[in-house]
Short mmCIF file of C-alpha atoms and ligand atoms in Angstrom, two decimals:
data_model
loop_
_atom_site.label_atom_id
_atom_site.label_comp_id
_atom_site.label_asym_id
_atom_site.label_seq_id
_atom_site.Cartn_x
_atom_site.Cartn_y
_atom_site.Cartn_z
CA UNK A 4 -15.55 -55.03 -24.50
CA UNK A 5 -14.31 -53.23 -27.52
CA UNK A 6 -16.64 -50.26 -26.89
CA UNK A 7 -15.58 -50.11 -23.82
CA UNK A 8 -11.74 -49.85 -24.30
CA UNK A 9 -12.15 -47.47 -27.13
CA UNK A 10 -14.14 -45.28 -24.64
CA UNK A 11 -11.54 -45.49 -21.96
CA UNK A 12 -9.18 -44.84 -24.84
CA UNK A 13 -11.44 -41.62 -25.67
CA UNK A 14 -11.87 -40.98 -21.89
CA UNK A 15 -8.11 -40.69 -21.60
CA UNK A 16 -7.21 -38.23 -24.80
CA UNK A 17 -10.20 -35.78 -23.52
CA UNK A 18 -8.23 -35.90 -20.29
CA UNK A 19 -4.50 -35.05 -21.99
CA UNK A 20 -6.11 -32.76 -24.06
CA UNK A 21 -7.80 -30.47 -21.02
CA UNK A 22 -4.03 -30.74 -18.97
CA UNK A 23 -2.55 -29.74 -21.83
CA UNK A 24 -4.63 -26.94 -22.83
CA UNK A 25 -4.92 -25.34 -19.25
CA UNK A 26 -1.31 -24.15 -19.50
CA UNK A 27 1.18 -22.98 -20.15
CA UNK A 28 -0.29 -19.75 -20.62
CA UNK A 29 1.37 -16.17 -20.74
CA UNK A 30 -0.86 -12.96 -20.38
CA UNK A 31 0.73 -9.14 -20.45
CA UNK A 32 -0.71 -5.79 -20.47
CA UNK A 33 -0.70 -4.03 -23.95
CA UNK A 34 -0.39 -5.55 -27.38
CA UNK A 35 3.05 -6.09 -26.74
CA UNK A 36 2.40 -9.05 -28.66
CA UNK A 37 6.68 -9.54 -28.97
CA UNK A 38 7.00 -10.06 -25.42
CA UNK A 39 4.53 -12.97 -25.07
CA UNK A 40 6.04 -14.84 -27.67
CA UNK A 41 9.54 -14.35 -26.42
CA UNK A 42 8.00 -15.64 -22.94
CA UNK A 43 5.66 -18.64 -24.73
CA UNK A 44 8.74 -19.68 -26.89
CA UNK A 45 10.83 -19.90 -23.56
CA UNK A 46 8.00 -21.98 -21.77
CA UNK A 47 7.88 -24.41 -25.05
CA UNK A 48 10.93 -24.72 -26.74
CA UNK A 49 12.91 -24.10 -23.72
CA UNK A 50 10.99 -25.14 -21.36
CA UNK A 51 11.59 -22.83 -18.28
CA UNK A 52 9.77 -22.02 -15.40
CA UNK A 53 7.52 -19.36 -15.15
CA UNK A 54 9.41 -16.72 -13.46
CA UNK A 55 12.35 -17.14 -16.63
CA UNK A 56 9.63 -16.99 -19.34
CA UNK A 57 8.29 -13.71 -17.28
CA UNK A 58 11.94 -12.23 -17.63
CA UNK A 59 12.34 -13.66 -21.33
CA UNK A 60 9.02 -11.68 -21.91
CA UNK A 61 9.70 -8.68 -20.45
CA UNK A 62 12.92 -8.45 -21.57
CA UNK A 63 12.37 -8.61 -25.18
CA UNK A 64 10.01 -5.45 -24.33
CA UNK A 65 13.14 -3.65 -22.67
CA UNK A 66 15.57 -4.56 -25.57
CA UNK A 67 12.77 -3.23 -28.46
CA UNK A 68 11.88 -0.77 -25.94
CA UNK A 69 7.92 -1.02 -26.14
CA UNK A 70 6.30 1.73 -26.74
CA UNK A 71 8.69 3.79 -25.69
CA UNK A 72 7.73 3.49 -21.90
CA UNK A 73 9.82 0.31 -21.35
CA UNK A 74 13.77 -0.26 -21.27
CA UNK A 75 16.48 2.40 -22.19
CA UNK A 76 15.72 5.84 -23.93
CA UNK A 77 12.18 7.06 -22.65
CA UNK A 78 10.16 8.47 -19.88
CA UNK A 79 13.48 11.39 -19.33
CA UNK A 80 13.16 12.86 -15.63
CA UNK A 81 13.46 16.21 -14.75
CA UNK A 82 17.11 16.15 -15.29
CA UNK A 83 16.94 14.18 -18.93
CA UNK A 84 17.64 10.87 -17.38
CA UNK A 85 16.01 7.81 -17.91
CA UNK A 86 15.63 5.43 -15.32
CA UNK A 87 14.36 1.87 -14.49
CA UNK A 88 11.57 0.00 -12.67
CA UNK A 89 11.42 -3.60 -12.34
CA UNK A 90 10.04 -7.20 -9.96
CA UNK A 91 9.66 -10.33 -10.33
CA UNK A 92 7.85 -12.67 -8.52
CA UNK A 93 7.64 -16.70 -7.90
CA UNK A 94 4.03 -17.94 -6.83
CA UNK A 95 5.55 -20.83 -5.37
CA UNK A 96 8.09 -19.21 -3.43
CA UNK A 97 6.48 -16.21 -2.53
CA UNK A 98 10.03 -14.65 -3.51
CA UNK A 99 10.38 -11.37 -4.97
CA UNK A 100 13.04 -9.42 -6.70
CA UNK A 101 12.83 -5.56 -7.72
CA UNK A 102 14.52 -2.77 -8.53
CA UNK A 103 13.92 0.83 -8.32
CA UNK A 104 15.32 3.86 -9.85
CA UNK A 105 17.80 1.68 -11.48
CA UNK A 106 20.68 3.83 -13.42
CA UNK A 107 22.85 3.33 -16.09
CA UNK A 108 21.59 -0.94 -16.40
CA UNK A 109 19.20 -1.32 -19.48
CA UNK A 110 17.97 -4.88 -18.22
CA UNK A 111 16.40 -3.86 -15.35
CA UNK A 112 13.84 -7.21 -14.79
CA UNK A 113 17.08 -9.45 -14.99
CA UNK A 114 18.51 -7.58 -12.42
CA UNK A 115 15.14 -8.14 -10.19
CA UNK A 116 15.94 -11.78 -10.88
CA UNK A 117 19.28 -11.43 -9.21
CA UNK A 118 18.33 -9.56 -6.68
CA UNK A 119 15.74 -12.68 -6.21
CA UNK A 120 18.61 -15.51 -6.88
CA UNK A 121 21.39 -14.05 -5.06
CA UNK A 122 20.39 -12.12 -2.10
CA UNK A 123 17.66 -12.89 0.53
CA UNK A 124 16.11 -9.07 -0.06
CA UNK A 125 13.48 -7.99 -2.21
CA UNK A 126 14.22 -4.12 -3.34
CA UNK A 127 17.57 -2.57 -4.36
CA UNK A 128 17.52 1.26 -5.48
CA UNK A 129 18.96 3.92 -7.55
CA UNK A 130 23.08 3.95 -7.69
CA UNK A 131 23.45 1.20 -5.19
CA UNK A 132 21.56 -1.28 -7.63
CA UNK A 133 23.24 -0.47 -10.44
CA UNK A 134 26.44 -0.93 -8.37
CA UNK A 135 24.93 -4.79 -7.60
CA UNK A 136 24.30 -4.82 -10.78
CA UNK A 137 27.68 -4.73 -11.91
CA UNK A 138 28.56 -6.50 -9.45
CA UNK A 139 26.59 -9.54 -10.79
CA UNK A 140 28.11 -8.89 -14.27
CA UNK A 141 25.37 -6.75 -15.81
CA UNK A 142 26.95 -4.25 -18.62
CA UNK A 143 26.91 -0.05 -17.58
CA UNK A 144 25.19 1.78 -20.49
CA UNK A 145 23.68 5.06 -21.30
CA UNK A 146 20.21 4.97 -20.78
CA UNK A 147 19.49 8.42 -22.37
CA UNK A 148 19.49 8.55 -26.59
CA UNK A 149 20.09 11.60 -28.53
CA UNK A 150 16.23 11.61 -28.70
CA UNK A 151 15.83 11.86 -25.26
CA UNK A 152 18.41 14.72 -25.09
CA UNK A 153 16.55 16.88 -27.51
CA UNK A 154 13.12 15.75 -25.95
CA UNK A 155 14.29 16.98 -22.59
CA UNK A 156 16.15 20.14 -23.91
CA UNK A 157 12.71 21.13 -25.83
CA UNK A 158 11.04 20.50 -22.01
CA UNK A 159 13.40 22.96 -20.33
CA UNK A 160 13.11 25.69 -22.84
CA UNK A 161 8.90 25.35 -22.84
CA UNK A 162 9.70 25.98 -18.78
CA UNK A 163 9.54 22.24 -17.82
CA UNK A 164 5.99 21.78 -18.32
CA UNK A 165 4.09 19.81 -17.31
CA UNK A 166 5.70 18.23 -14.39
CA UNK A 167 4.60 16.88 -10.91
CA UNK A 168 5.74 19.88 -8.53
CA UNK A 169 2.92 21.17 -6.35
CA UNK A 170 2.91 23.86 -3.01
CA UNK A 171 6.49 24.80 -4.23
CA UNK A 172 8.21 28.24 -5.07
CA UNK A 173 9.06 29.37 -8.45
CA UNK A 174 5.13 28.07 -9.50
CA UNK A 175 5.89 24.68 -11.06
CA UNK A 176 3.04 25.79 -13.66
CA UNK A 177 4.70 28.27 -15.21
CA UNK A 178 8.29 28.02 -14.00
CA UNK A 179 10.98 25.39 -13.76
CA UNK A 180 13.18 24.67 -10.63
CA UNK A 181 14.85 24.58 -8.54
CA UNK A 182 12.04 24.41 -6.38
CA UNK A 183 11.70 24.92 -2.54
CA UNK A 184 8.51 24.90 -0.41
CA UNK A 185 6.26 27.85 -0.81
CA UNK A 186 4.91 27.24 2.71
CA UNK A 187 7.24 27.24 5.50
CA UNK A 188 5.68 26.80 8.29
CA UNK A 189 3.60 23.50 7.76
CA UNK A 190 6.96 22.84 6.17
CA UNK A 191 8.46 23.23 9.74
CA UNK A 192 5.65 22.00 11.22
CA UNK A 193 5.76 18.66 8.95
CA UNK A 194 9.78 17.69 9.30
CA UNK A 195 10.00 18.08 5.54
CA UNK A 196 7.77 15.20 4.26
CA UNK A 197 5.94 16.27 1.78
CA UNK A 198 3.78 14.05 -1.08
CA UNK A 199 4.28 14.35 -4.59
CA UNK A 200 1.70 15.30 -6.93
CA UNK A 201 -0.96 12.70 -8.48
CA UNK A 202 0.25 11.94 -12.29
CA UNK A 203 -1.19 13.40 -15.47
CA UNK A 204 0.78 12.01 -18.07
CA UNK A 205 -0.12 8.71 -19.70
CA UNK A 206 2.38 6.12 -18.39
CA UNK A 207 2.47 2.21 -19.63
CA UNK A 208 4.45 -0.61 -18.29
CA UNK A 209 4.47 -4.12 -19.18
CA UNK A 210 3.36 -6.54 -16.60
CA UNK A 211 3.12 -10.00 -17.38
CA UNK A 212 1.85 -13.65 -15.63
CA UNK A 213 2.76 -16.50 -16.58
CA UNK A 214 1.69 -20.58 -15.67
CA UNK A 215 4.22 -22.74 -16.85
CA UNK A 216 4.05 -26.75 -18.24
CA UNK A 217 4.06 -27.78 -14.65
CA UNK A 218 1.16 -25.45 -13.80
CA UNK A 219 3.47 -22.59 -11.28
CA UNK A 220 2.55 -19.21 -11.78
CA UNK A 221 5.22 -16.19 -11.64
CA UNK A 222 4.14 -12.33 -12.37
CA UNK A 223 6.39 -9.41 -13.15
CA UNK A 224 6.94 -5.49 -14.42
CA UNK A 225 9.10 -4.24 -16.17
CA UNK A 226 9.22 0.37 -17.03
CA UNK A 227 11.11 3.36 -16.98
CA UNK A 228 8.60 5.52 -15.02
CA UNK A 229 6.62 8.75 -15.97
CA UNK A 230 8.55 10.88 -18.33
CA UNK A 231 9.78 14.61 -16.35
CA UNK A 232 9.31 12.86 -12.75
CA UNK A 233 11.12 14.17 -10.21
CA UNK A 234 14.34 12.98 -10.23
CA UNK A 235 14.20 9.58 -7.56
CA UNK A 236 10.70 8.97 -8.16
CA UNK A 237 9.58 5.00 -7.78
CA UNK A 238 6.16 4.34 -8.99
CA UNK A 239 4.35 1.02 -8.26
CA UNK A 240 5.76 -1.85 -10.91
CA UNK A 241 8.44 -2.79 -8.40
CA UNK A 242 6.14 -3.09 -5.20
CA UNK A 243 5.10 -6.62 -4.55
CA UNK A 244 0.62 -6.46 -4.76
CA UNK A 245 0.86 -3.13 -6.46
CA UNK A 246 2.56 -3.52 -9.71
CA UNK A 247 2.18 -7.52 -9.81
CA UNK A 248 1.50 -10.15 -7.95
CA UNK A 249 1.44 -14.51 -7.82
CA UNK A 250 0.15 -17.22 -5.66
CA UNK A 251 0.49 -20.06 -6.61
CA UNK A 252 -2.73 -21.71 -5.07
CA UNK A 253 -4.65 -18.69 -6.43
CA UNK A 254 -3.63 -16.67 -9.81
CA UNK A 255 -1.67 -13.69 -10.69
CA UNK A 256 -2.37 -9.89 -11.65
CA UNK A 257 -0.12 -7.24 -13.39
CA UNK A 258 -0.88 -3.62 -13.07
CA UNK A 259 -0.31 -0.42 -15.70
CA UNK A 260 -0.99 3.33 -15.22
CA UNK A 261 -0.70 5.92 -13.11
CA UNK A 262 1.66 4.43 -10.32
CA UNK A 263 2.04 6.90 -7.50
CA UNK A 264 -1.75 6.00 -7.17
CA UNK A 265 -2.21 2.28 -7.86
CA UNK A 266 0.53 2.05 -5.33
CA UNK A 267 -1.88 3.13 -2.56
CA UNK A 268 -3.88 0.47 -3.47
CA UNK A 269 -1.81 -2.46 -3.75
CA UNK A 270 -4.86 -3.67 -6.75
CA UNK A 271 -2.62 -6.60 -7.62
CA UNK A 272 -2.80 -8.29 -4.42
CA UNK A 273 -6.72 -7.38 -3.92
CA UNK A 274 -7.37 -8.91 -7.42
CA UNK A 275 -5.62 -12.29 -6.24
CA UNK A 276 -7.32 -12.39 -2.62
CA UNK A 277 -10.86 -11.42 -4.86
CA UNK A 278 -10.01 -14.75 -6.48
CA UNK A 279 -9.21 -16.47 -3.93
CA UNK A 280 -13.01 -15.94 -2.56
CA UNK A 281 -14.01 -17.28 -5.81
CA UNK A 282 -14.15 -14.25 -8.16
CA UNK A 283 -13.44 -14.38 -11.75
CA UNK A 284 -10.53 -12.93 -13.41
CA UNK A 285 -12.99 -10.09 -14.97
CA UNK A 286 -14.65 -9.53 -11.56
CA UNK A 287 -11.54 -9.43 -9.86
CA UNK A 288 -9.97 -7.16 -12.02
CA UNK A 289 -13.29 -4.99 -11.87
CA UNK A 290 -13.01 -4.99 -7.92
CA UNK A 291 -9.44 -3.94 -7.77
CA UNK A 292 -9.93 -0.83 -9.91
CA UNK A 293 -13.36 0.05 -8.63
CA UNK A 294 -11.77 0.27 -5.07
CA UNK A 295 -9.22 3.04 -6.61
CA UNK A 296 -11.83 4.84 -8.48
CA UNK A 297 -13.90 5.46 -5.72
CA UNK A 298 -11.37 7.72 -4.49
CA UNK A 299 -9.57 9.14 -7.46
CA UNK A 300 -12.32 9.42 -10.05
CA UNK A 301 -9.98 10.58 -12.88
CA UNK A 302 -7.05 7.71 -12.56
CA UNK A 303 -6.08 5.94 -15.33
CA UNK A 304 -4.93 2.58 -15.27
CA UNK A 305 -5.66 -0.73 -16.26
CA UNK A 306 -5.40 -4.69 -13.86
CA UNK A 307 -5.18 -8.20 -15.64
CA UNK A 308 -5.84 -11.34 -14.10
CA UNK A 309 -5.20 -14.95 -14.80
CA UNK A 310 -6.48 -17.56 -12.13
CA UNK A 311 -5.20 -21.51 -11.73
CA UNK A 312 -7.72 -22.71 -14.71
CA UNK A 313 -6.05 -20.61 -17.07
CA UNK A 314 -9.12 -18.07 -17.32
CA UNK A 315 -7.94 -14.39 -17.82
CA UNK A 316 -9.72 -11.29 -17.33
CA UNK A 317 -9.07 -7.27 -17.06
CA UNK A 318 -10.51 -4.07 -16.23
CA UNK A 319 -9.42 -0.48 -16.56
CA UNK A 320 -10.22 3.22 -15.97
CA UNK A 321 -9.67 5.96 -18.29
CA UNK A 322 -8.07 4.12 -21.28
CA UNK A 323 -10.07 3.39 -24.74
CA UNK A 324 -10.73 0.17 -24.81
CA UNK A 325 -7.64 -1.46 -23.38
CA UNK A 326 -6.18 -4.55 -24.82
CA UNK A 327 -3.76 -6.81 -23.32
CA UNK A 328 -1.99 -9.81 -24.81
CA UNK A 329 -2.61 -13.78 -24.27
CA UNK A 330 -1.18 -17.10 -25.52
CA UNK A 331 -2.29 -20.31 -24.50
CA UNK A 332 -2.34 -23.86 -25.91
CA UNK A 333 -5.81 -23.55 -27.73
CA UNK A 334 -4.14 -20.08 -29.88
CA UNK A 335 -2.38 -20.67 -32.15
CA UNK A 336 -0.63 -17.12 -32.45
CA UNK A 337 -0.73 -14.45 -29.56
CA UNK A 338 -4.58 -12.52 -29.36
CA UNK A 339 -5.24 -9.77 -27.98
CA UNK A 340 -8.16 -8.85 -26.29
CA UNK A 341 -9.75 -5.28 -25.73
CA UNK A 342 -11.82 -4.89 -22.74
CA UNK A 343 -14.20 -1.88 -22.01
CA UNK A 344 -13.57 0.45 -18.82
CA UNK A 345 -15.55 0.79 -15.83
C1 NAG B 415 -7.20 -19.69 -24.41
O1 NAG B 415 -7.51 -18.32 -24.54
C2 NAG B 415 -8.72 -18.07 -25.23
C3 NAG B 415 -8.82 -16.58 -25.38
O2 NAG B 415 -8.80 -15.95 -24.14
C4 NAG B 415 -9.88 -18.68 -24.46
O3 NAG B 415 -11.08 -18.49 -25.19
C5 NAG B 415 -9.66 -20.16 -24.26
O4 NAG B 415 -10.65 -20.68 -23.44
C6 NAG B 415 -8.30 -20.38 -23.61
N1 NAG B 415 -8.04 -21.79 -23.50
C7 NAG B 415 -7.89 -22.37 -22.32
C8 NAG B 415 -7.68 -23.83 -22.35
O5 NAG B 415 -7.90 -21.76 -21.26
C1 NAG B 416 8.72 -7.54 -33.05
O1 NAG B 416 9.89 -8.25 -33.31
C2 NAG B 416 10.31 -8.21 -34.68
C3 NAG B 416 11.50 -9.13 -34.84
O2 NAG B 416 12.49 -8.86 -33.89
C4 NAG B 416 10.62 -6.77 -35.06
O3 NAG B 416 10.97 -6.69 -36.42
C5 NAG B 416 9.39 -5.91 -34.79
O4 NAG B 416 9.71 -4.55 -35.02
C6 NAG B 416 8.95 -6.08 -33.35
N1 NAG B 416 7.71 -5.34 -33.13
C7 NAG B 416 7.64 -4.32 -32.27
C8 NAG B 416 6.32 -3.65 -32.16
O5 NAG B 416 8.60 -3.95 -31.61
C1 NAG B 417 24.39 9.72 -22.80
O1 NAG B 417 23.82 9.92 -24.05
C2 NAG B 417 23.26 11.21 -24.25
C3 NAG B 417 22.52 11.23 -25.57
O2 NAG B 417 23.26 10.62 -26.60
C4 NAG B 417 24.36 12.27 -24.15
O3 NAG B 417 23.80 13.56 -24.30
C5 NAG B 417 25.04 12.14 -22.80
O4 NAG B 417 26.14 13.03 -22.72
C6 NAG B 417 25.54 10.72 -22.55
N1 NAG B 417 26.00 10.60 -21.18
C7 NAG B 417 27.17 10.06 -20.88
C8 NAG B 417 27.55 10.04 -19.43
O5 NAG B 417 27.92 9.61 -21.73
C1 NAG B 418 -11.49 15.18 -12.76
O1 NAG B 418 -11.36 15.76 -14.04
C2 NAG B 418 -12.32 16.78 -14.29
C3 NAG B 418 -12.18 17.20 -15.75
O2 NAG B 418 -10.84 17.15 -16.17
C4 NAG B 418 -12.10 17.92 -13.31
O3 NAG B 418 -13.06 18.93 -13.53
C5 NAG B 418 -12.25 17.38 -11.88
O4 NAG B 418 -11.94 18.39 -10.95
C6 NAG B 418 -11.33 16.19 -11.65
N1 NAG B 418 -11.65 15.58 -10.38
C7 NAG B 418 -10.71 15.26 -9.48
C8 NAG B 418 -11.22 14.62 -8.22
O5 NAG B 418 -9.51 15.45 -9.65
#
């Protein structure tokens, strides 16, 4: 009788101990090791949901500007300025807020969160989101630094190289702009759509999932692009499935690297659907950037993956050994983990 109780006892604690130990759990791209404790102290001490632990995370990137590549005062286009990228996304819900091109607002993934709280759309852009921005009480700043100034004045006098101009006249290789078409009758011939060039610089981004205390799972991106874009240039971090992605039945994926590709592959939704079918994190994040590597050999980029159980995985191309950032119950301090690329 005694035996037996203490087992049930035992029974129980084994029990608490596994709920308690699948999540939360946070998991970004990048040893951006700040970000997932800003977004693992917001899940415990604060106990939020997941999609305001992803913006407490990715905000505290944007604010100590990771890198360089997220928040104010990096990644200068053409014309010096810098530029935001951001989404959130609720695995419950299925709702997503984004920005592109956003101007003169440093906290770009908030601003995806109002887009998400206060209007039924998904993406605002360029001038007009920064005018819902204010709108919605966010401060106007300066997004360039007097680092970025000289940066982009050095750019213009080595004849804005590189940069991603192609089939244009002055040669973009050796020349800067303003550019026109060098061909004009497939210009004609085309209406004037014409794609941009395939990146070359290395780009990061911080994209994060999170599964909160109650077990929902939000994803999100936060970046200010490729430095010398062309001006207007959106890359993939605020396009629901390309840059990140949640469902709640399933898992969630974050994507970083060259964007104007990984947006043709939308590798954050195939990771989740390679999930759903049963794959692992790892082999889901494997799939996702195989099926972009079979076209573009050279990308660069790099997919993590968290499913329901709290089991994470990534996968990469073209970066040494890439590590991204987790914290879950069973850490005691943020690890990160370096995975090998296909
Ligand atoms: C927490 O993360 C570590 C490192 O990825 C992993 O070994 C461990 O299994 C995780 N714990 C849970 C409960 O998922
Ligand atoms: C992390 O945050 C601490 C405290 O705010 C700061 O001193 C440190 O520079 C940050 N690390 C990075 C890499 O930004
Ligand atoms: C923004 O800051 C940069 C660098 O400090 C400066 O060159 C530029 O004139 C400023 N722009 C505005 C509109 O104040
Ligand atoms: C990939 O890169 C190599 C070496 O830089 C180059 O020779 C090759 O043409 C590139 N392939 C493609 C498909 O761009």
């Amino acid at each position: 009788m005694y035996t037996q109780s203490l087992l049930q006892v035992l029974f129980v604690a084994v029990c608490l101990e596994n709920t308690i130990a699948l999540h939360p759990i946070v998991i970004n791209t990048w040893p951006f090791v700040n970000a997932t404790d800003a977004a693992w102290n917001a899940l415990t001490v604060q106990r939020v949901k997941a999609v305001d632990a992803v913006v407490a995370g990715c905000s505290r990137c944007e604010r100590q500007r990771c890198d360089g590549t997220v928040g104010y005062g990096g990644s200068p286009d053409e014309h010096g300025e810098t530029t935001l990228d951001a989404m959130i996304m609720d695995g419950v819900t299925h709702d997503v807020g984004s920005v592109g091109g956003l101007r003169r607002v440093k906290d770009a993934i908030a601003v995806a969160k109002a887009v998400m709280q206060y209007t039924t759309h998904t993406l605002l852009v360029g001038d007009l989101a920064t005018e819902f921005a204010q709108s919605m009480n966010f401060e106007i700043s300066n997004l360039s630094t007097p680092q970025t100034a000289k940066r982009h004045e050095r750019w213009v006098e080595n004849n804005c190289q590189p940069n991603f101009r192609r089939n244009v006249r002055p040669d973009p290789t050796t020349s800067c702009g303003p550019y026109s078409p060098a061909d004009r009758i497939s210009y004609k011939f085309y209406g004037g759509n014409r794609r941009t060039s395939a990146s070359r610089t290395n780009h990061d981004t911080i994209g994060m999932v999170v599964i909160d205390n109650d077990g929902d799972i939000a994803a999100g991106t936060s970046t200010n692009g490729l430095t010398w874009k062309v001006p207007g240039r959106v890359g993939d971090s605020p396009i629901a499935g390309a840059g990140s992605y949640a469902d709640n039945e399933v898992g969630g994926a974050a994507a970083t690297g060259d964007g104007d590709v990984m947006m043709r592959f939308l590798p954050s939704f195939l990771a989740v659907e390679e999930m759903r079918r049963g794959a692992s994190p790892t082999e889901a994040a494997r799939t996702a950037i195989g099926r972009i590597t079979r076209h573009y050999p050279n990308f660069s980029g790099a997919l993590i993956a968290v499913n329901k159980d709290g089991e994470t995985g990534a996968s990469c191309s073209r970066y040494r050994n890439f590590p991204y950032s987790v914290r879950n119950g069973t850490l005691g301090e943020t690890k990160v983990i370096r995975v090998n690329c296909l």
